[in-house]
Amino acid sequence: MQLTGKRILIGVTGSIAACKIPELVRLLIKEGAEVRVVMTPSSSDFVTPQTLSVLSRQAVYSKFYHPDGSWVNHVELGLWAELLVIAPASAHSIAKMANGICDNLLLSVYLSARCPVLIAPAMDMDMFLHHSTQRNLKMLVSYGHQLTGPSKGELASGLEGPGRMEEPEIIFSKILQYFTGLQKKRKKKVLISCGPTREAIDPVRFISNRSSGKMGLALASEFEKYGYSVTVVAGAGVEKPASLNAEFISVETASQMYQACMNFFPLSNIIIMAAAVADYTILEPEKNKIKKEGKKAFQLTLSPTVDILSEMGKRKTRQQFLVGFALESNNEEKNAVRKLKEKNLDMIVLNSLNDKGAGFEIDTNKITIISRNKKKVSFSLKLKTEVASDIFSFIQQQVHA
Ligand code: CTP
């Protein structure tokens, strides 16, 4: 059984194709999956909750409250799922999903879910071809969701054309493909460094920088979402988010970050150095707290740290994909391309300090990606979570090119 223990949530919306969903549930259960079903109120005109409950061996939900008045926790349902399959997805529900409208339980579950989403549209041909539906579907794809179908054929209206929901067997095979692909990816290891390092001046003071680690953490959760095995080496003060399962190594100094990164480097397929590693450390930190008594101006002697990314670039094999970051304030692109070449990277993510909303300690970023094969894409200002998704997609294209 290839789906043993896999948690699959099926969202059924109001379309005649809903009458085919019992077959999909049956196939999934037969393959060992745990299936739960959430229905929009109108979908029960086409298939009964009882049928889906019997086949899934679980209660089926469509309202925010159980018959006894207790609340159905849509967040819990959304977080429970490893894959959310919206099938059939009517034009109406697609429009609501694309625009964040949340007027029923299924849409609340959809907005709460952190897992990948597979959508099987079903509607009449002209509804499918309408500009608004096409635009809504494009929006859903831009959120990272996958579409299956619709296929062409005889429609409930009597028309012939695109709009038919994919047959349950096809949707089932897409679900199977998703989980087997995931298994392959799980074997793929990603190493992500993030956050600042701290270099001690004395036992209480240090030199550091303004990096928050947010960009690296967003990347970690993006890779995790798509099934990669993720290791995070996090600099000083970066906490592991509760939602992240990744192996999480906390370090403080540049030298500790070097050690930790190099331990995982040989095992990693994709390596992303998003950390703001100190370029210099204090040559001889004081063992005791420096007292101000009698001291006027004094000098700290700094010595260079090891450039971790350059070391990785020297040791990289053909199977590894190495990504660096560059934060620049002038000659941005020229400096980024120089770093890409000098450090032997496959790709560099450039942030400019001159771009408002980009850089440290904030939730947004504006990046340009430049690859070894001279592909360059500049993105608009976005949330770091969205930037992570752009970086993920770019890496995917490069790795599979
Ligand atoms: N980096 C690293 N080890 C260091 C310094 C930087 O691995 N000791 C990595 C960072 O994680 C980043 C990339 O190198 O991915 C570029 O860092 P950046 O500070 O922009 O560049 P530097 O090479 O340090 O050059 P400069 O500070 O002169 O711009």
Short mmCIF file of C-alpha atoms and ligand atoms in Angstrom, two decimals:
data_model
loop_
_atom_site.label_atom_id
_atom_site.label_comp_id
_atom_site.label_asym_id
_atom_site.label_seq_id
_atom_site.Cartn_x
_atom_site.Cartn_y
_atom_site.Cartn_z
CA MET A 1 0.00 0.00 0.00
CA GLN A 2 1.66 3.14 -1.24
CA LEU A 3 -0.29 5.70 0.77
CA THR A 4 -0.21 4.10 4.21
CA GLY A 5 -0.78 6.73 6.88
CA LYS A 6 -0.78 9.64 4.43
CA ARG A 7 -3.19 12.33 5.61
CA ILE A 8 -5.30 13.53 2.71
CA LEU A 9 -8.05 16.10 3.09
CA ILE A 10 -10.63 16.24 0.33
CA GLY A 11 -12.66 19.38 -0.20
CA VAL A 12 -15.84 18.81 -2.20
CA THR A 13 -17.62 21.77 -3.78
CA GLY A 14 -20.97 22.08 -5.57
CA SER A 15 -20.72 20.41 -8.96
CA ILE A 16 -22.34 17.37 -10.52
CA ALA A 17 -18.84 15.81 -10.60
CA ALA A 18 -19.11 15.51 -6.78
CA CYS A 19 -20.93 12.24 -7.39
CA LYS A 20 -17.58 10.75 -8.51
CA ILE A 21 -15.76 11.58 -5.26
CA PRO A 22 -16.85 8.40 -3.39
CA GLU A 23 -14.75 6.46 -5.93
CA LEU A 24 -11.72 8.67 -5.24
CA VAL A 25 -12.15 8.18 -1.48
CA ARG A 26 -12.48 4.43 -1.98
CA LEU A 27 -9.25 4.26 -4.00
CA LEU A 28 -7.34 6.31 -1.43
CA ILE A 29 -8.57 4.26 1.54
CA LYS A 30 -7.73 1.04 -0.32
CA GLU A 31 -4.16 2.31 -0.70
CA GLY A 32 -3.90 2.91 3.08
CA ALA A 33 -4.44 6.68 3.20
CA GLU A 34 -6.19 8.47 6.06
CA VAL A 35 -8.91 10.51 4.38
CA ARG A 36 -11.08 13.27 5.75
CA VAL A 37 -13.71 15.11 3.79
CA VAL A 38 -14.99 18.66 4.08
CA MET A 39 -17.91 19.71 1.91
CA THR A 40 -19.38 23.05 0.89
CA PRO A 41 -23.11 23.24 1.73
CA SER A 42 -24.20 23.01 -1.92
CA SER A 43 -22.08 19.93 -2.69
CA SER A 44 -24.47 17.76 -0.67
CA ASP A 45 -27.00 18.25 -3.51
CA PHE A 46 -24.76 15.97 -5.57
CA VAL A 47 -23.30 13.50 -3.05
CA THR A 48 -24.40 12.73 0.48
CA PRO A 49 -22.13 13.32 3.47
CA GLN A 50 -23.19 9.89 4.70
CA THR A 51 -21.72 8.15 1.64
CA LEU A 52 -18.41 9.97 2.05
CA SER A 53 -18.41 9.34 5.79
CA VAL A 54 -18.94 5.60 5.35
CA LEU A 55 -16.18 5.38 2.74
CA SER A 56 -13.67 7.57 4.59
CA ARG A 57 -14.59 6.00 7.96
CA GLN A 58 -14.58 9.52 9.41
CA ALA A 59 -17.11 12.22 10.20
CA VAL A 60 -17.66 14.55 7.25
CA TYR A 61 -17.82 18.27 7.98
CA SER A 62 -19.58 21.06 6.17
CA LYS A 63 -20.57 23.50 8.90
CA PHE A 64 -18.59 25.47 11.46
CA TYR A 65 -20.50 23.70 14.25
CA HIS A 66 -21.16 20.05 15.08
CA PRO A 67 -24.83 19.11 15.61
CA ASP A 68 -24.16 19.30 19.40
CA GLY A 69 -23.16 22.96 18.99
CA SER A 70 -19.41 22.43 19.45
CA TRP A 71 -17.00 24.19 17.07
CA VAL A 72 -15.34 22.43 14.14
CA ASN A 73 -11.69 23.48 14.33
CA HIS A 74 -10.87 24.39 10.72
CA VAL A 75 -7.29 25.36 11.63
CA GLU A 76 -6.66 21.91 13.09
CA LEU A 77 -8.11 20.25 9.97
CA GLY A 78 -5.96 22.47 7.73
CA LEU A 79 -2.83 21.66 9.70
CA TRP A 80 -3.65 17.94 9.88
CA ALA A 81 -3.52 17.50 6.11
CA GLU A 82 -0.38 16.54 4.21
CA LEU A 83 -2.23 17.23 0.97
CA LEU A 84 -5.45 19.13 0.34
CA VAL A 85 -7.35 18.02 -2.74
CA ILE A 86 -10.22 20.27 -3.86
CA ALA A 87 -12.30 18.04 -6.12
CA PRO A 88 -14.50 18.94 -7.79
CA ALA A 89 -13.60 22.63 -7.66
CA SER A 90 -16.49 24.70 -9.01
CA ALA A 91 -15.96 28.07 -10.75
CA HIS A 92 -17.54 29.75 -7.73
CA SER A 93 -15.23 28.11 -5.19
CA ILE A 94 -12.20 28.72 -7.42
CA ALA A 95 -13.08 32.43 -7.53
CA LYS A 96 -13.39 32.53 -3.75
CA MET A 97 -10.13 30.64 -3.20
CA ALA A 98 -8.28 32.96 -5.57
CA ASN A 99 -9.52 36.00 -3.67
CA GLY A 100 -9.33 34.82 -0.09
CA ILE A 101 -13.09 34.81 0.43
CA CYS A 102 -13.94 32.61 3.32
CA ASP A 103 -17.68 32.13 3.76
CA ASN A 104 -17.82 28.41 4.47
CA LEU A 105 -15.91 25.76 6.40
CA LEU A 106 -14.06 24.39 3.37
CA LEU A 107 -12.73 27.84 2.43
CA SER A 108 -11.58 28.41 6.03
CA VAL A 109 -9.78 25.07 5.95
CA TYR A 110 -8.21 26.03 2.61
CA LEU A 111 -6.95 29.33 4.04
CA SER A 112 -5.58 27.60 7.15
CA ALA A 113 -3.84 24.74 5.35
CA ARG A 114 -0.06 24.89 5.05
CA CYS A 115 0.24 21.81 2.87
CA PRO A 116 0.33 21.68 -0.95
CA VAL A 117 -3.04 21.93 -2.70
CA LEU A 118 -4.23 19.94 -5.71
CA ILE A 119 -7.27 21.34 -7.52
CA ALA A 120 -9.54 19.46 -9.93
CA PRO A 121 -11.77 22.08 -11.62
CA ALA A 122 -15.20 21.05 -12.86
CA MET A 123 -17.65 23.33 -14.64
CA ASP A 124 -19.33 24.00 -17.92
CA MET A 125 -17.14 24.87 -20.92
CA ASP A 126 -18.01 28.57 -21.18
CA MET A 127 -17.62 29.07 -17.45
CA PHE A 128 -14.19 27.47 -17.68
CA LEU A 129 -13.15 29.57 -20.69
CA HIS A 130 -14.43 32.82 -19.20
CA HIS A 131 -11.68 35.39 -18.60
CA SER A 132 -12.46 35.60 -14.90
CA THR A 133 -12.16 31.84 -14.34
CA GLN A 134 -8.95 31.71 -16.37
CA ARG A 135 -7.56 34.59 -14.34
CA ASN A 136 -8.60 32.94 -11.06
CA LEU A 137 -6.98 29.65 -12.05
CA LYS A 138 -3.76 31.48 -12.94
CA MET A 139 -3.85 33.11 -9.52
CA LEU A 140 -4.22 29.72 -7.84
CA VAL A 141 -1.25 28.39 -9.84
CA SER A 142 0.75 31.46 -8.79
CA TYR A 143 0.06 30.49 -5.15
CA GLY A 144 1.93 27.26 -5.89
CA HIS A 145 -1.17 25.06 -6.21
CA GLN A 146 -1.31 22.28 -8.76
CA LEU A 147 -4.20 21.83 -11.18
CA THR A 148 -5.37 18.51 -12.52
CA GLY A 149 -7.66 18.86 -15.52
CA PRO A 150 -10.26 19.75 -16.45
CA SER A 151 -10.43 17.34 -19.34
CA LYS A 152 -12.47 17.70 -22.52
CA GLY A 153 -15.61 15.73 -23.15
CA GLU A 154 -19.33 15.59 -22.73
CA LEU A 155 -20.57 18.08 -20.16
CA ALA A 156 -23.71 18.05 -18.01
CA SER A 157 -25.13 20.89 -20.13
CA GLY A 158 -24.94 18.70 -23.24
CA LEU A 159 -22.06 20.78 -24.63
CA GLU A 160 -18.78 19.15 -25.59
CA GLY A 161 -15.49 20.73 -24.55
CA PRO A 162 -13.19 21.45 -21.63
CA GLY A 163 -14.67 21.53 -18.13
CA ARG A 164 -15.05 17.89 -17.11
CA MET A 165 -13.43 16.98 -13.82
CA GLU A 166 -10.59 14.52 -14.28
CA GLU A 167 -11.74 10.97 -13.65
CA PRO A 168 -11.19 9.78 -10.04
CA GLU A 169 -8.53 7.31 -11.25
CA ILE A 170 -6.52 10.17 -12.78
CA ILE A 171 -6.83 12.34 -9.65
CA PHE A 172 -5.81 9.29 -7.62
CA SER A 173 -2.70 8.78 -9.79
CA LYS A 174 -1.76 12.46 -9.38
CA ILE A 175 -2.02 12.05 -5.60
CA LEU A 176 0.13 8.92 -5.78
CA GLN A 177 2.67 10.75 -7.96
CA TYR A 178 2.77 13.58 -5.46
CA PHE A 179 3.60 11.28 -2.55
CA THR A 180 6.13 9.18 -4.47
CA GLY A 181 7.79 12.38 -5.73
CA LEU A 182 7.90 13.50 -2.12
CA GLN A 183 9.71 10.36 -1.10
CA LYS A 184 12.37 11.00 -3.74
CA LYS A 185 12.69 14.60 -2.58
CA ARG A 186 12.93 13.48 1.03
CA LYS A 187 16.14 11.85 0.05
CA LYS A 188 17.23 15.29 -1.20
CA LYS A 189 18.87 17.25 1.55
CA VAL A 190 18.91 21.02 1.83
CA LEU A 191 21.23 22.96 4.09
CA ILE A 192 20.17 26.52 4.91
CA SER A 193 22.14 28.95 7.06
CA CYS A 194 20.43 32.03 8.42
CA GLY A 195 20.70 34.88 10.86
CA PRO A 196 23.63 36.79 12.28
CA THR A 197 26.81 35.60 13.95
CA ARG A 198 28.20 37.19 17.09
CA GLU A 199 31.87 37.74 17.75
CA ALA A 200 32.71 38.25 21.41
CA ILE A 201 34.63 41.31 22.56
CA ASP A 202 34.48 40.16 26.17
CA PRO A 203 32.07 37.86 28.07
CA VAL A 204 29.20 40.36 27.76
CA ARG A 205 29.79 42.32 24.55
CA PHE A 206 29.92 41.31 20.96
CA ILE A 207 30.02 42.51 17.34
CA SER A 208 27.05 41.43 15.25
CA ASN A 209 24.70 42.65 12.51
CA ARG A 210 21.01 43.29 11.94
CA SER A 211 20.11 39.99 10.24
CA SER A 212 16.92 38.46 11.69
CA GLY A 213 17.10 35.05 9.98
CA LYS A 214 13.58 35.52 8.56
CA MET A 215 14.59 34.94 4.92
CA GLY A 216 16.40 31.69 5.72
CA LEU A 217 13.54 30.42 7.89
CA ALA A 218 11.02 31.20 5.13
CA LEU A 219 13.19 29.20 2.72
CA ALA A 220 13.42 26.32 5.18
CA SER A 221 9.65 26.07 5.49
CA GLU A 222 9.20 26.34 1.70
CA PHE A 223 11.59 23.43 1.06
CA GLU A 224 10.01 21.45 3.87
CA LYS A 225 6.56 22.02 2.38
CA TYR A 226 7.73 20.32 -0.81
CA GLY A 227 9.15 17.33 1.03
CA TYR A 228 12.86 18.10 1.24
CA SER A 229 14.85 17.03 4.24
CA VAL A 230 15.99 20.36 5.67
CA THR A 231 18.82 21.27 8.03
CA VAL A 232 18.99 24.82 9.34
CA VAL A 233 22.15 26.28 10.83
CA ALA A 234 20.84 29.32 12.65
CA GLY A 235 22.87 32.20 13.96
CA ALA A 236 22.59 33.97 17.30
CA GLY A 237 19.10 34.80 18.52
CA VAL A 238 17.22 32.96 15.76
CA GLU A 239 14.53 30.76 17.31
CA LYS A 240 13.16 27.62 15.70
CA PRO A 241 9.54 28.27 14.65
CA ALA A 242 7.08 25.74 16.09
CA SER A 243 5.82 24.96 12.57
CA LEU A 244 9.25 23.84 11.32
CA ASN A 245 10.29 20.19 11.60
CA ALA A 246 13.77 20.75 10.18
CA GLU A 247 16.92 19.71 11.98
CA PHE A 248 17.91 22.94 13.70
CA ILE A 249 21.46 23.70 14.80
CA SER A 250 21.97 26.90 16.78
CA VAL A 251 25.36 28.55 16.62
CA GLU A 252 26.80 31.84 17.76
CA THR A 253 30.11 32.67 16.13
CA ALA A 254 31.29 32.59 12.51
CA SER A 255 33.69 29.82 13.43
CA GLN A 256 30.85 27.71 14.95
CA MET A 257 28.76 28.39 11.84
CA TYR A 258 31.66 27.22 9.70
CA GLN A 259 32.00 23.99 11.71
CA ALA A 260 28.26 23.24 11.66
CA CYS A 261 27.83 24.05 7.96
CA MET A 262 30.86 22.01 6.96
CA ASN A 263 29.57 18.99 8.91
CA PHE A 264 26.38 18.97 6.84
CA PHE A 265 27.82 20.26 3.55
CA PRO A 266 29.04 16.90 2.14
CA LEU A 267 25.58 15.34 2.75
CA SER A 268 23.59 18.19 1.18
CA ASN A 269 22.28 18.42 -2.37
CA ILE A 270 21.24 22.07 -2.18
CA ILE A 271 23.07 24.54 0.04
CA ILE A 272 21.77 28.06 0.67
CA MET A 273 23.95 30.44 2.64
CA ALA A 274 21.45 33.08 3.72
CA ALA A 275 23.31 33.84 6.95
CA ALA A 276 24.97 37.18 7.53
CA VAL A 277 28.30 35.76 8.64
CA ALA A 278 30.73 38.15 10.28
CA ASP A 279 33.68 38.86 8.00
CA TYR A 280 35.85 39.70 11.01
CA THR A 281 36.20 38.43 14.54
CA ILE A 282 38.03 39.87 17.55
CA LEU A 283 41.60 38.62 17.46
CA GLU A 284 41.88 38.26 21.22
CA PRO A 285 38.58 38.61 23.10
CA GLU A 286 39.01 39.60 26.73
CA LYS A 287 38.40 36.80 29.23
CA ASN A 288 37.02 39.25 31.77
CA LYS A 289 34.59 42.08 31.29
CA ILE A 290 36.40 45.16 30.06
CA LYS A 291 36.14 47.92 32.65
CA LYS A 292 35.78 51.50 31.60
CA GLU A 293 37.84 52.82 34.57
CA GLY A 294 40.81 54.76 33.37
CA LYS A 295 40.18 53.80 29.75
CA LYS A 296 39.88 56.43 27.09
CA ALA A 297 39.75 55.43 23.45
CA PHE A 298 41.03 51.96 22.76
CA GLN A 299 41.34 49.74 19.74
CA LEU A 300 39.99 46.31 18.97
CA THR A 301 42.06 44.22 16.64
CA LEU A 302 39.97 42.25 14.15
CA SER A 303 41.05 39.22 12.18
CA PRO A 304 39.23 37.80 9.13
CA THR A 305 36.91 34.81 9.52
CA VAL A 306 36.77 31.95 7.05
CA ASP A 307 34.45 32.63 4.12
CA ILE A 308 32.20 29.58 4.46
CA LEU A 309 30.60 29.97 1.05
CA SER A 310 33.98 30.21 -0.69
CA GLU A 311 35.13 27.05 1.08
CA MET A 312 31.98 25.29 -0.08
CA GLY A 313 32.54 26.60 -3.63
CA LYS A 314 36.02 25.02 -3.63
CA ARG A 315 34.72 21.63 -2.47
CA LYS A 316 31.41 21.51 -4.35
CA THR A 317 30.68 18.43 -6.47
CA ARG A 318 28.68 18.41 -9.72
CA GLN A 319 25.72 16.98 -7.83
CA GLN A 320 25.54 19.93 -5.43
CA PHE A 321 23.77 23.24 -6.03
CA LEU A 322 25.27 26.16 -4.14
CA VAL A 323 23.39 29.41 -3.49
CA GLY A 324 24.79 32.58 -1.96
CA PHE A 325 23.26 35.88 -0.94
CA ALA A 326 24.71 39.32 -1.59
CA LEU A 327 23.63 42.44 0.23
CA GLU A 328 25.04 45.42 -1.59
CA SER A 329 24.82 49.19 -1.34
CA ASN A 330 26.53 50.19 -4.57
CA ASN A 331 27.47 48.56 -7.90
CA GLU A 332 25.00 45.92 -6.79
CA GLU A 333 24.84 43.69 -9.84
CA LYS A 334 28.55 43.93 -10.62
CA ASN A 335 29.44 42.91 -7.06
CA ALA A 336 26.90 40.07 -7.04
CA VAL A 337 28.24 38.65 -10.33
CA ARG A 338 31.79 38.92 -8.98
CA LYS A 339 30.79 36.96 -5.84
CA LEU A 340 28.98 34.38 -7.98
CA LYS A 341 32.16 33.75 -9.96
CA GLU A 342 34.75 34.10 -7.20
CA LYS A 343 32.87 31.82 -4.80
CA ASN A 344 32.02 29.30 -7.55
CA LEU A 345 28.26 29.52 -6.93
CA ASP A 346 25.40 28.19 -9.02
CA MET A 347 23.21 31.12 -8.14
CA ILE A 348 23.22 34.32 -6.13
CA VAL A 349 20.33 36.23 -4.56
CA LEU A 350 20.96 39.96 -4.58
CA ASN A 351 19.36 42.46 -2.20
CA SER A 352 20.14 46.12 -2.50
CA LEU A 353 20.25 48.39 0.53
CA ASN A 354 18.94 51.11 -1.77
CA ASP A 355 15.62 49.33 -2.24
CA LYS A 356 13.03 50.41 0.30
CA GLY A 357 11.53 47.41 2.08
CA ALA A 358 14.50 45.11 1.34
CA GLY A 359 17.08 43.78 3.76
CA PHE A 360 17.30 43.14 7.48
CA GLU A 361 14.74 42.97 10.31
CA ILE A 362 11.66 43.35 8.10
CA ASP A 363 9.08 40.98 6.64
CA THR A 364 9.56 42.07 3.02
CA ASN A 365 12.37 41.75 0.53
CA LYS A 366 13.15 42.71 -3.05
CA ILE A 367 15.54 40.47 -4.85
CA THR A 368 17.28 39.84 -8.14
CA ILE A 369 18.44 36.29 -8.84
CA ILE A 370 21.45 35.73 -11.07
CA SER A 371 22.49 32.22 -12.04
CA ARG A 372 25.76 30.72 -13.19
CA ASN A 373 24.22 30.23 -16.66
CA LYS A 374 23.59 34.01 -16.82
CA LYS A 375 19.85 33.92 -16.22
CA LYS A 376 18.73 37.04 -14.40
CA VAL A 377 15.29 37.71 -12.92
CA SER A 378 14.31 40.76 -10.87
CA PHE A 379 11.29 40.44 -8.61
CA SER A 380 9.04 43.10 -7.10
CA LEU A 381 8.88 43.88 -3.38
CA LYS A 382 7.19 40.93 -1.65
CA LEU A 383 6.73 39.25 1.70
CA LYS A 384 9.74 37.10 2.59
CA THR A 385 7.48 34.02 2.47
CA GLU A 386 6.63 34.88 -1.17
CA VAL A 387 10.28 35.62 -1.94
CA ALA A 388 11.12 32.16 -0.56
CA SER A 389 8.64 30.64 -3.00
CA ASP A 390 10.27 32.55 -5.93
CA ILE A 391 13.74 31.39 -4.87
CA PHE A 392 12.46 27.81 -4.47
CA SER A 393 10.93 27.82 -7.98
CA PHE A 394 14.08 29.30 -9.51
CA ILE A 395 16.25 26.64 -7.86
CA GLN A 396 13.86 23.92 -9.05
CA GLN A 397 14.15 25.17 -12.65
CA GLN A 398 17.93 25.33 -12.44
CA VAL A 399 18.37 21.96 -10.76
CA HIS A 400 16.13 20.25 -13.29
CA ALA A 401 17.44 22.23 -16.33
N1 CTP B 1 29.51 34.37 3.66
C1 CTP B 1 30.06 33.25 4.21
N2 CTP B 1 31.08 33.37 5.11
C2 CTP B 1 31.55 34.57 5.44
C3 CTP B 1 30.99 35.73 4.86
C4 CTP B 1 29.95 35.60 3.98
O1 CTP B 1 29.64 32.14 3.92
N3 CTP B 1 32.54 34.65 6.32
C5 CTP B 1 28.41 34.21 2.67
C6 CTP B 1 27.08 34.80 3.10
O2 CTP B 1 26.29 33.85 3.78
C7 CTP B 1 26.46 35.19 1.76
C8 CTP B 1 27.65 35.48 0.88
O3 CTP B 1 28.78 34.91 1.52
O4 CTP B 1 25.75 34.10 1.18
C9 CTP B 1 27.93 36.92 0.60
O5 CTP B 1 28.06 37.61 1.79
P1 CTP B 1 28.36 39.17 1.78
O6 CTP B 1 28.59 39.63 3.18
O7 CTP B 1 27.38 39.91 0.92
O8 CTP B 1 29.69 39.22 0.97
P2 CTP B 1 31.16 39.08 1.35
O9 CTP B 1 31.74 38.01 0.48
O10 CTP B 1 31.37 38.93 2.80
O11 CTP B 1 31.74 40.45 0.80
P3 CTP B 1 31.51 41.96 1.30
O12 CTP B 1 31.19 41.92 2.76
O13 CTP B 1 32.83 42.58 1.01
O14 CTP B 1 30.44 42.53 0.45
#
